[in-house]
Amino acid sequence: MKAYQIALALFGASLWHAAQADDSTPMSNGEYLTRAADCVACHTTAGGKPFAGGLAFKLPFGTLYSPNITADPDTGIGKWSDDDFVNAVQRGVGKDGKHYYPAFPYTSYSKMPRDEILAIKGYLFSLTPVKQASKENDISFPFNQRWGMWFWNTVFLDNKPFVADPQQSAQWNRGAYLVEGPGHCGECHSPRNFAQAVKPSESLAGTLLGNWRAYNISSDAQYGIGAWPQETLVKYFATGQAPGFGMAGGPMSDVIEHSLRYLTPEDQLAMAVYLKSTPARATGVPRPSAEVREPVPVAGDGLGLKVFNDACAACHRADGQGNNSPIATLSGLKTVNDPEGTNLIGVLLGGHNDAVRSDQRMPDFAKGYSNEELAAVSTYLLSRFGQSGARITPQDVAKSRALGLH
């Protein structure tokens, strides 16, 4: 911990003087760190009380539910000591001695020092407690044997705090800490092995999460964010928009909404600097060229054009640009170049109704359009603005609907 504190002083962390993105009132250190760690995203259900838990995580071996982390003494963590809380966050072991599963990113939080973890605890305990019992996990044997996580931790948990690299700048080190520690970016943007541990050799290379794809965010220019101008990446963190490069949707829009936009510009810039220095991973969905092409005519494609003209053209121009705002730009987005159309289908079904600004919002088309219509317009968009040659079927849309993670 001492090594980290020295490093933190060297690169001038701005946690103590952070301000909310939409409020000039300074946040406490604990609230800022809670935002940076995006605790609310995993511990809050749609329409539920913040931090009361209950969010479902569907994994190959069953479903996990996040616990209540409010200060309620009976259903939350109100009776937890400082050591209990630090042990859970750094080692993944709860007050009752039960091991957590790596869906809880303690493998990243282990890089955080004790004082910062306790600052988060202090903030959580300052909020109104919520009495809500945590749901029981539905995990198949043998994965429901929590004691087995002891072996998992022995192999995969590097329980060491972050240490600054003296060969790098203070800014780079700050970004490395935020990305690898509280921000836990690699937990969602990295493939996992058979034991559900992040693959270090493919860190930040992107992976599939239910019916959403977490894109490659390594420094690779074609597959990652290497070609993104630094200021564009910072703007994306602050607003969720980067016309011609990427637009936040699905789980990533939640990260922007509840976490990244609250970071100081200095911290957002530090993260951009670090990400653009990471090892390039040439895998995943490549960013398409800005070329706009007429789709090769195929029987039935007229339906896709019709749906586009009826439902999309008011905001999205046929040349790939935004009709009234650059936010609606389609050209250059990975979303329209994914051969599986994963995030494109997700956006069409779920929209962007929770976007920070009203002019970034997009309605959902799940109820108003059939699987056939959404498949047809998806194929049209992929053919016109991407180079994957993909064709989406009604079954693809139905599968995404069934996952219900929009």
PDB file of N, CA, C and O in Angstrom, residues 199-263:
ATOM      1  N   LYS A 199      -7.971 -14.050 -20.052  1.00  0.00           N
ATOM      2  CA  LYS A 199      -6.749 -14.509 -20.714  1.00  0.00           C
ATOM      3  C   LYS A 199      -5.773 -13.337 -20.848  1.00  0.00           C
ATOM      4  O   LYS A 199      -6.018 -12.427 -21.643  1.00  0.00           O
ATOM      5  N   PRO A 200      -4.671 -13.333 -20.111  1.00  0.00           N
ATOM      6  CA  PRO A 200      -3.720 -12.214 -20.179  1.00  0.00           C
ATOM      7  C   PRO A 200      -3.168 -11.978 -21.578  1.00  0.00           C
ATOM      8  O   PRO A 200      -2.927 -10.840 -21.976  1.00  0.00           O
ATOM      9  N   SER A 201      -2.979 -13.070 -22.339  1.00  0.00           N
ATOM     10  CA  SER A 201      -2.400 -12.933 -23.677  1.00  0.00           C
ATOM     11  C   SER A 201      -3.366 -12.301 -24.675  1.00  0.00           C
ATOM     12  O   SER A 201      -2.968 -11.936 -25.781  1.00  0.00           O
ATOM     13  N   GLU A 202      -4.653 -12.185 -24.286  1.00  0.00           N
ATOM     14  CA  GLU A 202      -5.650 -11.574 -25.163  1.00  0.00           C
ATOM     15  C   GLU A 202      -6.376 -10.422 -24.471  1.00  0.00           C
ATOM     16  O   GLU A 202      -7.511 -10.100 -24.791  1.00  0.00           O
ATOM     17  N   SER A 203      -5.699  -9.797 -23.528  1.00  0.00           N
ATOM     18  CA  SER A 203      -6.324  -8.717 -22.776  1.00  0.00           C
ATOM     19  C   SER A 203      -6.793  -7.598 -23.700  1.00  0.00           C
ATOM     20  O   SER A 203      -6.107  -7.217 -24.644  1.00  0.00           O
ATOM     21  N   LEU A 204      -8.007  -7.132 -23.435  1.00  0.00           N
ATOM     22  CA  LEU A 204      -8.641  -6.022 -24.155  1.00  0.00           C
ATOM     23  C   LEU A 204      -8.954  -6.343 -25.613  1.00  0.00           C
ATOM     24  O   LEU A 204      -9.267  -5.440 -26.396  1.00  0.00           O
ATOM     25  N   ALA A 205      -8.912  -7.618 -25.997  1.00  0.00           N
ATOM     26  CA  ALA A 205      -9.129  -8.016 -27.392  1.00  0.00           C
ATOM     27  C   ALA A 205     -10.598  -8.129 -27.759  1.00  0.00           C
ATOM     28  O   ALA A 205     -10.931  -8.394 -28.908  1.00  0.00           O
ATOM     29  N   GLY A 206     -11.494  -7.933 -26.781  1.00  0.00           N
ATOM     30  CA  GLY A 206     -12.918  -7.993 -27.059  1.00  0.00           C
ATOM     31  C   GLY A 206     -13.491  -9.380 -26.860  1.00  0.00           C
ATOM     32  O   GLY A 206     -12.785 -10.385 -26.990  1.00  0.00           O
ATOM     33  N   THR A 207     -14.783  -9.433 -26.540  1.00  0.00           N
ATOM     34  CA  THR A 207     -15.443 -10.722 -26.335  1.00  0.00           C
ATOM     35  C   THR A 207     -16.951 -10.534 -26.377  1.00  0.00           C
ATOM     36  O   THR A 207     -17.448  -9.414 -26.419  1.00  0.00           O
ATOM     37  N   LEU A 208     -17.684 -11.650 -26.357  1.00  0.00           N
ATOM     38  CA  LEU A 208     -19.138 -11.621 -26.408  1.00  0.00           C
ATOM     39  C   LEU A 208     -19.699 -11.732 -24.993  1.00  0.00           C
ATOM     40  O   LEU A 208     -19.296 -12.595 -24.220  1.00  0.00           O
ATOM     41  N   LEU A 209     -20.639 -10.846 -24.660  1.00  0.00           N
ATOM     42  CA  LEU A 209     -21.296 -10.853 -23.362  1.00  0.00           C
ATOM     43  C   LEU A 209     -22.798 -10.974 -23.589  1.00  0.00           C
ATOM     44  O   LEU A 209     -23.476  -9.979 -23.830  1.00  0.00           O
ATOM     45  N   GLY A 210     -23.313 -12.188 -23.527  1.00  0.00           N
ATOM     46  CA  GLY A 210     -24.730 -12.379 -23.797  1.00  0.00           C
ATOM     47  C   GLY A 210     -25.048 -12.000 -25.229  1.00  0.00           C
ATOM     48  O   GLY A 210     -24.479 -12.556 -26.170  1.00  0.00           O
ATOM     49  N   ASN A 211     -25.956 -11.043 -25.414  1.00  0.00           N
ATOM     50  CA  ASN A 211     -26.271 -10.587 -26.761  1.00  0.00           C
ATOM     51  C   ASN A 211     -25.669  -9.217 -27.056  1.00  0.00           C
ATOM     52  O   ASN A 211     -26.184  -8.448 -27.860  1.00  0.00           O
ATOM     53  N   TRP A 212     -24.551  -8.929 -26.401  1.00  0.00           N
ATOM     54  CA  TRP A 212     -23.779  -7.718 -26.699  1.00  0.00           C
ATOM     55  C   TRP A 212     -22.320  -8.086 -26.861  1.00  0.00           C
ATOM     56  O   TRP A 212     -21.810  -8.978 -26.173  1.00  0.00           O
ATOM     57  N   ARG A 213     -21.657  -7.391 -27.753  1.00  0.00           N
ATOM     58  CA  ARG A 213     -20.232  -7.620 -27.973  1.00  0.00           C
ATOM     59  C   ARG A 213     -19.436  -6.462 -27.391  1.00  0.00           C
ATOM     60  O   ARG A 213     -19.653  -5.299 -27.749  1.00  0.00           O
ATOM     61  N   ALA A 214     -18.543  -6.793 -26.457  1.00  0.00           N
ATOM     62  CA  ALA A 214     -17.616  -5.800 -25.932  1.00  0.00           C
ATOM     63  C   ALA A 214     -16.449  -5.749 -26.910  1.00  0.00           C
ATOM     64  O   ALA A 214     -15.696  -6.714 -27.035  1.00  0.00           O
ATOM     65  N   TYR A 215     -16.299  -4.645 -27.604  1.00  0.00           N
ATOM     66  CA  TYR A 215     -15.332  -4.571 -28.690  1.00  0.00           C
ATOM     67  C   TYR A 215     -13.882  -4.545 -28.191  1.00  0.00           C
ATOM     68  O   TYR A 215     -13.589  -4.237 -27.027  1.00  0.00           O
ATOM     69  N   ASN A 216     -12.995  -4.852 -29.107  1.00  0.00           N
ATOM     70  CA  ASN A 216     -11.553  -4.767 -28.895  1.00  0.00           C
ATOM     71  C   ASN A 216     -11.195  -3.308 -28.570  1.00  0.00           C
ATOM     72  O   ASN A 216     -11.516  -2.397 -29.325  1.00  0.00           O
ATOM     73  N   ILE A 217     -10.550  -3.071 -27.422  1.00  0.00           N
ATOM     74  CA  ILE A 217     -10.129  -1.708 -27.068  1.00  0.00           C
ATOM     75  C   ILE A 217      -8.618  -1.647 -26.869  1.00  0.00           C
ATOM     76  O   ILE A 217      -8.107  -0.799 -26.140  1.00  0.00           O
ATOM     77  N   SER A 218      -7.895  -2.571 -27.510  1.00  0.00           N
ATOM     78  CA  SER A 218      -6.438  -2.511 -27.485  1.00  0.00           C
ATOM     79  C   SER A 218      -5.976  -1.422 -28.447  1.00  0.00           C
ATOM     80  O   SER A 218      -6.781  -0.758 -29.096  1.00  0.00           O
ATOM     81  N   SER A 219      -4.670  -1.265 -28.594  1.00  0.00           N
ATOM     82  CA  SER A 219      -4.132  -0.192 -29.428  1.00  0.00           C
ATOM     83  C   SER A 219      -4.112  -0.518 -30.920  1.00  0.00           C
ATOM     84  O   SER A 219      -3.642   0.294 -31.725  1.00  0.00           O
ATOM     85  N   ASP A 220      -4.619  -1.687 -31.306  1.00  0.00           N
ATOM     86  CA  ASP A 220      -4.632  -2.039 -32.724  1.00  0.00           C
ATOM     87  C   ASP A 220      -5.457  -1.017 -33.510  1.00  0.00           C
ATOM     88  O   ASP A 220      -6.580  -0.682 -33.126  1.00  0.00           O
ATOM     89  N   ALA A 221      -4.902  -0.537 -34.622  1.00  0.00           N
ATOM     90  CA  ALA A 221      -5.556   0.528 -35.379  1.00  0.00           C
ATOM     91  C   ALA A 221      -6.814   0.075 -36.093  1.00  0.00           C
ATOM     92  O   ALA A 221      -7.770   0.847 -36.241  1.00  0.00           O
ATOM     93  N   GLN A 222      -6.849  -1.176 -36.555  1.00  0.00           N
ATOM     94  CA  GLN A 222      -8.004  -1.658 -37.315  1.00  0.00           C
ATOM     95  C   GLN A 222      -9.060  -2.307 -36.421  1.00  0.00           C
ATOM     96  O   GLN A 222     -10.258  -2.079 -36.588  1.00  0.00           O
ATOM     97  N   TYR A 223      -8.617  -3.099 -35.465  1.00  0.00           N
ATOM     98  CA  TYR A 223      -9.549  -3.841 -34.624  1.00  0.00           C
ATOM     99  C   TYR A 223      -9.818  -3.165 -33.277  1.00  0.00           C
ATOM    100  O   TYR A 223     -10.847  -3.421 -32.652  1.00  0.00           O
ATOM    101  N   GLY A 224      -8.893  -2.340 -32.819  1.00  0.00           N
ATOM    102  CA  GLY A 224      -9.037  -1.697 -31.528  1.00  0.00           C
ATOM    103  C   GLY A 224      -9.291  -0.206 -31.640  1.00  0.00           C
ATOM    104  O   GLY A 224      -9.967   0.261 -32.558  1.00  0.00           O
ATOM    105  N   ILE A 225      -8.687   0.560 -30.725  1.00  0.00           N
ATOM    106  CA  ILE A 225      -8.910   2.021 -30.712  1.00  0.00           C
ATOM    107  C   ILE A 225      -7.643   2.788 -31.100  1.00  0.00           C
ATOM    108  O   ILE A 225      -7.537   3.981 -30.864  1.00  0.00           O
ATOM    109  N   GLY A 226      -6.704   2.080 -31.716  1.00  0.00           N
ATOM    110  CA  GLY A 226      -5.447   2.718 -32.081  1.00  0.00           C
ATOM    111  C   GLY A 226      -5.589   3.884 -33.039  1.00  0.00           C
ATOM    112  O   GLY A 226      -4.780   4.819 -33.013  1.00  0.00           O
ATOM    113  N   ALA A 227      -6.606   3.850 -33.916  1.00  0.00           N
ATOM    114  CA  ALA A 227      -6.801   4.928 -34.893  1.00  0.00           C
ATOM    115  C   ALA A 227      -7.652   6.068 -34.333  1.00  0.00           C
ATOM    116  O   ALA A 227      -7.805   7.096 -34.990  1.00  0.00           O
ATOM    117  N   TRP A 228      -8.196   5.891 -33.150  1.00  0.00           N
ATOM    118  CA  TRP A 228      -9.003   6.954 -32.546  1.00  0.00           C
ATOM    119  C   TRP A 228      -8.091   8.099 -32.108  1.00  0.00           C
ATOM    120  O   TRP A 228      -7.123   7.876 -31.373  1.00  0.00           O
ATOM    121  N   PRO A 229      -8.369   9.326 -32.513  1.00  0.00           N
ATOM    122  CA  PRO A 229      -7.614  10.447 -31.947  1.00  0.00           C
ATOM    123  C   PRO A 229      -7.804  10.478 -30.434  1.00  0.00           C
ATOM    124  O   PRO A 229      -8.874  10.120 -29.918  1.00  0.00           O
ATOM    125  N   GLN A 230      -6.800  10.887 -29.735  1.00  0.00           N
ATOM    126  CA  GLN A 230      -6.847  10.886 -28.269  1.00  0.00           C
ATOM    127  C   GLN A 230      -8.026  11.692 -27.736  1.00  0.00           C
ATOM    128  O   GLN A 230      -8.741  11.257 -26.822  1.00  0.00           O
ATOM    129  N   GLU A 231      -8.242  12.863 -28.339  1.00  0.00           N
ATOM    130  CA  GLU A 231      -9.336  13.714 -27.870  1.00  0.00           C
ATOM    131  C   GLU A 231     -10.704  13.089 -28.153  1.00  0.00           C
ATOM    132  O   GLU A 231     -11.680  13.335 -27.433  1.00  0.00           O
ATOM    133  N   THR A 232     -10.780  12.275 -29.202  1.00  0.00           N
ATOM    134  CA  THR A 232     -12.039  11.592 -29.524  1.00  0.00           C
ATOM    135  C   THR A 232     -12.349  10.532 -28.485  1.00  0.00           C
ATOM    136  O   THR A 232     -13.506  10.360 -28.073  1.00  0.00           O
ATOM    137  N   LEU A 233     -11.321   9.821 -28.039  1.00  0.00           N
ATOM    138  CA  LEU A 233     -11.503   8.803 -27.018  1.00  0.00           C
ATOM    139  C   LEU A 233     -11.942   9.443 -25.703  1.00  0.00           C
ATOM    140  O   LEU A 233     -12.826   8.920 -25.005  1.00  0.00           O
ATOM    141  N   VAL A 234     -11.362  10.583 -25.371  1.00  0.00           N
ATOM    142  CA  VAL A 234     -11.754  11.299 -24.155  1.00  0.00           C
ATOM    143  C   VAL A 234     -13.212  11.749 -24.253  1.00  0.00           C
ATOM    144  O   VAL A 234     -13.982  11.632 -23.289  1.00  0.00           O
ATOM    145  N   LYS A 235     -13.605  12.253 -25.409  1.00  0.00           N
ATOM    146  CA  LYS A 235     -14.999  12.673 -25.605  1.00  0.00           C
ATOM    147  C   LYS A 235     -15.948  11.491 -25.460  1.00  0.00           C
ATOM    148  O   LYS A 235     -17.044  11.625 -24.898  1.00  0.00           O
ATOM    149  N   TYR A 236     -15.532  10.339 -25.942  1.00  0.00           N
ATOM    150  CA  TYR A 236     -16.351   9.135 -25.819  1.00  0.00           C
ATOM    151  C   TYR A 236     -16.564   8.778 -24.348  1.00  0.00           C
ATOM    152  O   TYR A 236     -17.672   8.430 -23.935  1.00  0.00           O
ATOM    153  N   PHE A 237     -15.500   8.863 -23.554  1.00  0.00           N
ATOM    154  CA  PHE A 237     -15.636   8.578 -22.127  1.00  0.00           C
ATOM    155  C   PHE A 237     -16.619   9.542 -21.470  1.00  0.00           C
ATOM    156  O   PHE A 237     -17.375   9.169 -20.576  1.00  0.00           O
ATOM    157  N   ALA A 238     -16.595  10.787 -21.900  1.00  0.00           N
ATOM    158  CA  ALA A 238     -17.407  11.817 -21.261  1.00  0.00           C
ATOM    159  C   ALA A 238     -18.857  11.829 -21.735  1.00  0.00           C
ATOM    160  O   ALA A 238     -19.761  12.192 -20.974  1.00  0.00           O
ATOM    161  N   THR A 239     -19.101  11.407 -22.989  1.00  0.00           N
ATOM    162  CA  THR A 239     -20.446  11.550 -23.564  1.00  0.00           C
ATOM    163  C   THR A 239     -21.018  10.266 -24.151  1.00  0.00           C
ATOM    164  O   THR A 239     -22.216  10.186 -24.427  1.00  0.00           O
ATOM    165  N   GLY A 240     -20.171   9.262 -24.400  1.00  0.00           N
ATOM    166  CA  GLY A 240     -20.638   8.040 -25.044  1.00  0.00           C
ATOM    167  C   GLY A 240     -20.735   8.155 -26.547  1.00  0.00           C
ATOM    168  O   GLY A 240     -21.229   7.251 -27.212  1.00  0.00           O
ATOM    169  N   GLN A 241     -20.249   9.249 -27.116  1.00  0.00           N
ATOM    170  CA  GLN A 241     -20.348   9.433 -28.556  1.00  0.00           C
ATOM    171  C   GLN A 241     -18.997   9.775 -29.172  1.00  0.00           C
ATOM    172  O   GLN A 241     -18.196  10.517 -28.617  1.00  0.00           O
ATOM    173  N   ALA A 242     -18.750   9.179 -30.331  1.00  0.00           N
ATOM    174  CA  ALA A 242     -17.561   9.461 -31.121  1.00  0.00           C
ATOM    175  C   ALA A 242     -17.951   9.208 -32.570  1.00  0.00           C
ATOM    176  O   ALA A 242     -17.652   8.141 -33.122  1.00  0.00           O
ATOM    177  N   PRO A 243     -18.682  10.137 -33.201  1.00  0.00           N
ATOM    178  CA  PRO A 243     -19.167   9.930 -34.567  1.00  0.00           C
ATOM    179  C   PRO A 243     -18.060   9.468 -35.511  1.00  0.00           C
ATOM    180  O   PRO A 243     -16.975  10.040 -35.545  1.00  0.00           O
ATOM    181  N   GLY A 244     -18.362   8.407 -36.267  1.00  0.00           N
ATOM    182  CA  GLY A 244     -17.385   7.857 -37.194  1.00  0.00           C
ATOM    183  C   GLY A 244     -16.433   6.861 -36.565  1.00  0.00           C
ATOM    184  O   GLY A 244     -15.654   6.217 -37.274  1.00  0.00           O
ATOM    185  N   PHE A 245     -16.497   6.723 -35.241  1.00  0.00           N
ATOM    186  CA  PHE A 245     -15.618   5.777 -34.545  1.00  0.00           C
ATOM    187  C   PHE A 245     -16.402   4.793 -33.680  1.00  0.00           C
ATOM    188  O   PHE A 245     -16.199   3.584 -33.760  1.00  0.00           O
ATOM    189  N   GLY A 246     -17.280   5.295 -32.848  1.00  0.00           N
ATOM    190  CA  GLY A 246     -18.049   4.410 -31.982  1.00  0.00           C
ATOM    191  C   GLY A 246     -19.092   5.176 -31.196  1.00  0.00           C
ATOM    192  O   GLY A 246     -18.889   6.343 -30.857  1.00  0.00           O
ATOM    193  N   MET A 247     -20.213   4.511 -30.922  1.00  0.00           N
ATOM    194  CA  MET A 247     -21.282   5.084 -30.104  1.00  0.00           C
ATOM    195  C   MET A 247     -21.646   4.064 -29.034  1.00  0.00           C
ATOM    196  O   MET A 247     -21.866   2.888 -29.336  1.00  0.00           O
ATOM    197  N   ALA A 248     -21.689   4.490 -27.788  1.00  0.00           N
ATOM    198  CA  ALA A 248     -21.965   3.568 -26.695  1.00  0.00           C
ATOM    199  C   ALA A 248     -23.395   3.059 -26.763  1.00  0.00           C
ATOM    200  O   ALA A 248     -24.330   3.814 -27.002  1.00  0.00           O
ATOM    201  N   GLY A 249     -23.560   1.760 -26.554  1.00  0.00           N
ATOM    202  CA  GLY A 249     -24.884   1.148 -26.525  1.00  0.00           C
ATOM    203  C   GLY A 249     -24.889  -0.005 -25.550  1.00  0.00           C
ATOM    204  O   GLY A 249     -23.829  -0.501 -25.136  1.00  0.00           O
ATOM    205  N   GLY A 250     -26.061  -0.460 -25.154  1.00  0.00           N
ATOM    206  CA  GLY A 250     -26.169  -1.595 -24.252  1.00  0.00           C
ATOM    207  C   GLY A 250     -25.418  -1.378 -22.954  1.00  0.00           C
ATOM    208  O   GLY A 250     -25.459  -0.294 -22.365  1.00  0.00           O
ATOM    209  N   PRO A 251     -24.691  -2.393 -22.472  1.00  0.00           N
ATOM    210  CA  PRO A 251     -23.963  -2.270 -21.206  1.00  0.00           C
ATOM    211  C   PRO A 251     -22.955  -1.123 -21.199  1.00  0.00           C
ATOM    212  O   PRO A 251     -22.722  -0.509 -20.159  1.00  0.00           O
ATOM    213  N   MET A 252     -22.365  -0.804 -22.368  1.00  0.00           N
ATOM    214  CA  MET A 252     -21.380   0.268 -22.395  1.00  0.00           C
ATOM    215  C   MET A 252     -22.021   1.622 -22.147  1.00  0.00           C
ATOM    216  O   MET A 252     -21.403   2.509 -21.544  1.00  0.00           O
ATOM    217  N   SER A 253     -23.255   1.801 -22.583  1.00  0.00           N
ATOM    218  CA  SER A 253     -23.932   3.070 -22.307  1.00  0.00           C
ATOM    219  C   SER A 253     -24.158   3.226 -20.808  1.00  0.00           C
ATOM    220  O   SER A 253     -24.137   4.347 -20.279  1.00  0.00           O
ATOM    221  N   ASP A 254     -24.357   2.093 -20.094  1.00  0.00           N
ATOM    222  CA  ASP A 254     -24.485   2.153 -18.643  1.00  0.00           C
ATOM    223  C   ASP A 254     -23.173   2.577 -17.996  1.00  0.00           C
ATOM    224  O   ASP A 254     -23.160   3.322 -17.006  1.00  0.00           O
ATOM    225  N   VAL A 255     -22.058   2.093 -18.536  1.00  0.00           N
ATOM    226  CA  VAL A 255     -20.750   2.460 -18.004  1.00  0.00           C
ATOM    227  C   VAL A 255     -20.520   3.966 -18.165  1.00  0.00           C
ATOM    228  O   VAL A 255     -20.012   4.631 -17.250  1.00  0.00           O
ATOM    229  N   ILE A 256     -20.876   4.498 -19.323  1.00  0.00           N
ATOM    230  CA  ILE A 256     -20.748   5.940 -19.552  1.00  0.00           C
ATOM    231  C   ILE A 256     -21.660   6.691 -18.592  1.00  0.00           C
ATOM    232  O   ILE A 256     -21.243   7.660 -17.929  1.00  0.00           O
ATOM    233  N   GLU A 257     -22.918   6.252 -18.522  1.00  0.00           N
ATOM    234  CA  GLU A 257     -23.941   6.943 -17.743  1.00  0.00           C
ATOM    235  C   GLU A 257     -23.606   7.002 -16.254  1.00  0.00           C
ATOM    236  O   GLU A 257     -23.758   8.044 -15.620  1.00  0.00           O
ATOM    237  N   HIS A 258     -23.128   5.881 -15.697  1.00  0.00           N
ATOM    238  CA  HIS A 258     -22.946   5.799 -14.254  1.00  0.00           C
ATOM    239  C   HIS A 258     -21.504   5.958 -13.791  1.00  0.00           C
ATOM    240  O   HIS A 258     -21.278   6.150 -12.597  1.00  0.00           O
ATOM    241  N   SER A 259     -20.539   5.877 -14.706  1.00  0.00           N
ATOM    242  CA  SER A 259     -19.149   5.868 -14.276  1.00  0.00           C
ATOM    243  C   SER A 259     -18.257   6.856 -15.029  1.00  0.00           C
ATOM    244  O   SER A 259     -17.877   7.892 -14.491  1.00  0.00           O
ATOM    245  N   LEU A 260     -17.953   6.554 -16.286  1.00  0.00           N
ATOM    246  CA  LEU A 260     -16.891   7.280 -16.983  1.00  0.00           C
ATOM    247  C   LEU A 260     -17.154   8.777 -17.120  1.00  0.00           C
ATOM    248  O   LEU A 260     -16.224   9.582 -17.054  1.00  0.00           O
ATOM    249  N   ARG A 261     -18.392   9.177 -17.299  1.00  0.00           N
ATOM    250  CA  ARG A 261     -18.657  10.605 -17.496  1.00  0.00           C
ATOM    251  C   ARG A 261     -18.428  11.411 -16.224  1.00  0.00           C
ATOM    252  O   ARG A 261     -18.320  12.633 -16.268  1.00  0.00           O
ATOM    253  N   TYR A 262     -18.343  10.735 -15.085  1.00  0.00           N
ATOM    254  CA  TYR A 262     -18.106  11.427 -13.821  1.00  0.00           C
ATOM    255  C   TYR A 262     -16.620  11.631 -13.524  1.00  0.00           C
ATOM    256  O   TYR A 262     -16.272  12.350 -12.590  1.00  0.00           O
ATOM    257  N   LEU A 263     -15.761  10.965 -14.282  1.00  0.00           N
ATOM    258  CA  LEU A 263     -14.334  11.129 -14.048  1.00  0.00           C
ATOM    259  C   LEU A 263     -13.882  12.511 -14.499  1.00  0.00           C
ATOM    260  O   LEU A 263     -14.454  13.105 -15.411  1.00  0.00           O
TER     261      LEU A 263
END
